Amino acid sequence: MVKFVNENFVPARVHVKADSALYKKYSEQYQAPWTPTILELDADGVERHRIEGFLPNDDFLSQLMLGRAKIAFAHEQWDEAGQRFREIVDKFPNADAAPEALYWAGVASYKKTHDNASLKETGKAFTERYQDTSWAKKASVWR
């Protein structure tokens, strides 16, 4: 189990066999019964994103980036969140995290401006890519 805290991303690794008591404590506290489980927590220790199981490099990196973006979003840092979400779509367009990142980039922009144009633009973007995802369905009401 690895958890990242704050913008400094302090990693903590708990080895299942070597630290069995500590592993049991954290697996129960964070409801993480499987390894690897990676939790991204904000500065207050609130879980903002979770990655379970092994992933190919691009999917893993994009998931880590998604967690950082969600932390910024949760703290209403709209510019930073939007930038981080868009970065995922730009750098890892074929990763599983990309459609979710596109969706939340539109929401972050809307939250900042309260202008529906950003949602409409995001809804239109889903007609051009990621059409067969659940995120496209969620954004379909914005078109």
CSV table of C-alpha atoms in Angstrom, one decimal, residues 16-91:
chain,number,residue,atom,x,y,z
A,16,VAL,CA,2.4,-7.2,3.6
A,17,LYS,CA,4.7,-9.8,5.1
A,18,ALA,CA,7.3,-7.6,6.9
A,19,ASP,CA,4.7,-5.2,8.4
A,20,SER,CA,1.7,-7.5,8.8
A,21,ALA,CA,0.3,-5.6,11.8
A,22,LEU,CA,0.7,-2.2,10.1
A,23,TYR,CA,-0.7,-3.6,6.9
A,24,LYS,CA,-3.8,-5.0,8.7
A,25,LYS,CA,-4.3,-1.6,10.3
A,26,TYR,CA,-4.1,0.4,7.1
A,27,SER,CA,-6.0,-2.1,5.0
A,28,GLU,CA,-8.9,-1.9,7.5
A,29,GLN,CA,-8.7,1.9,7.9
A,30,TYR,CA,-8.7,2.5,4.2
A,31,GLN,CA,-10.7,-0.5,3.1
A,32,ALA,CA,-7.8,-1.8,1.0
A,33,PRO,CA,-7.9,-5.5,1.1
A,34,TRP,CA,-5.8,-6.1,-2.0
A,35,THR,CA,-2.3,-5.2,-3.1
A,36,PRO,CA,-1.2,-3.0,-4.6
A,37,THR,CA,-3.5,-0.3,-3.5
A,38,ILE,CA,-2.4,3.2,-4.0
A,39,LEU,CA,-4.3,6.0,-2.2
A,40,GLU,CA,-4.0,9.7,-3.0
A,41,LEU,CA,-4.9,11.7,0.1
A,42,ASP,CA,-5.1,15.4,0.5
A,43,ALA,CA,-3.4,17.4,3.2
A,44,ASP,CA,-6.2,16.6,5.6
A,45,GLY,CA,-5.9,12.8,5.0
A,46,VAL,CA,-9.1,12.6,2.9
A,47,GLU,CA,-8.9,10.0,0.2
A,48,ARG,CA,-9.4,11.7,-3.2
A,49,HIS,CA,-8.3,8.9,-5.5
A,50,ARG,CA,-7.6,5.2,-5.4
A,51,ILE,CA,-5.7,2.8,-7.8
A,52,GLU,CA,-6.1,-0.9,-7.2
A,53,GLY,CA,-4.1,-3.5,-9.0
A,54,PHE,CA,-1.3,-3.4,-11.5
A,55,LEU,CA,-1.5,-1.2,-14.6
A,56,PRO,CA,0.6,-0.6,-17.7
A,57,ASN,CA,2.9,2.5,-17.3
A,58,ASP,CA,0.7,5.0,-19.2
A,59,ASP,CA,-2.4,4.0,-17.4
A,60,PHE,CA,-0.6,4.1,-14.0
A,61,LEU,CA,0.9,7.5,-14.6
A,62,SER,CA,-2.4,8.9,-15.9
A,63,GLN,CA,-4.2,7.6,-12.8
A,64,LEU,CA,-1.6,9.2,-10.5
A,65,MET,CA,-2.1,12.5,-12.4
A,66,LEU,CA,-5.9,12.1,-12.1
A,67,GLY,CA,-5.5,11.8,-8.3
A,68,ARG,CA,-3.5,15.0,-8.2
A,69,ALA,CA,-6.1,16.8,-10.3
A,70,LYS,CA,-8.9,15.5,-8.1
A,71,ILE,CA,-7.1,16.9,-5.0
A,72,ALA,CA,-6.9,20.4,-6.7
A,73,PHE,CA,-10.6,20.1,-7.7
A,74,ALA,CA,-11.6,19.2,-4.1
A,75,HIS,CA,-9.9,22.2,-2.8
A,76,GLU,CA,-11.6,24.4,-5.4
A,77,GLN,CA,-8.3,25.2,-7.2
A,78,TRP,CA,-10.1,25.4,-10.5
A,79,ASP,CA,-7.3,26.6,-12.7
A,80,GLU,CA,-4.9,24.0,-11.4
A,81,ALA,CA,-7.4,21.2,-11.5
A,82,GLY,CA,-8.4,22.1,-15.1
A,83,GLN,CA,-4.8,22.2,-16.2
A,84,ARG,CA,-4.0,18.9,-14.6
A,85,PHE,CA,-7.1,17.2,-16.1
A,86,ARG,CA,-6.3,18.6,-19.6
A,87,GLU,CA,-2.7,17.4,-19.2
A,88,ILE,CA,-3.9,13.8,-18.9
A,89,VAL,CA,-5.9,14.1,-22.1
A,90,ASP,CA,-3.0,15.6,-23.9
A,91,LYS,CA,-0.3,13.3,-22.7
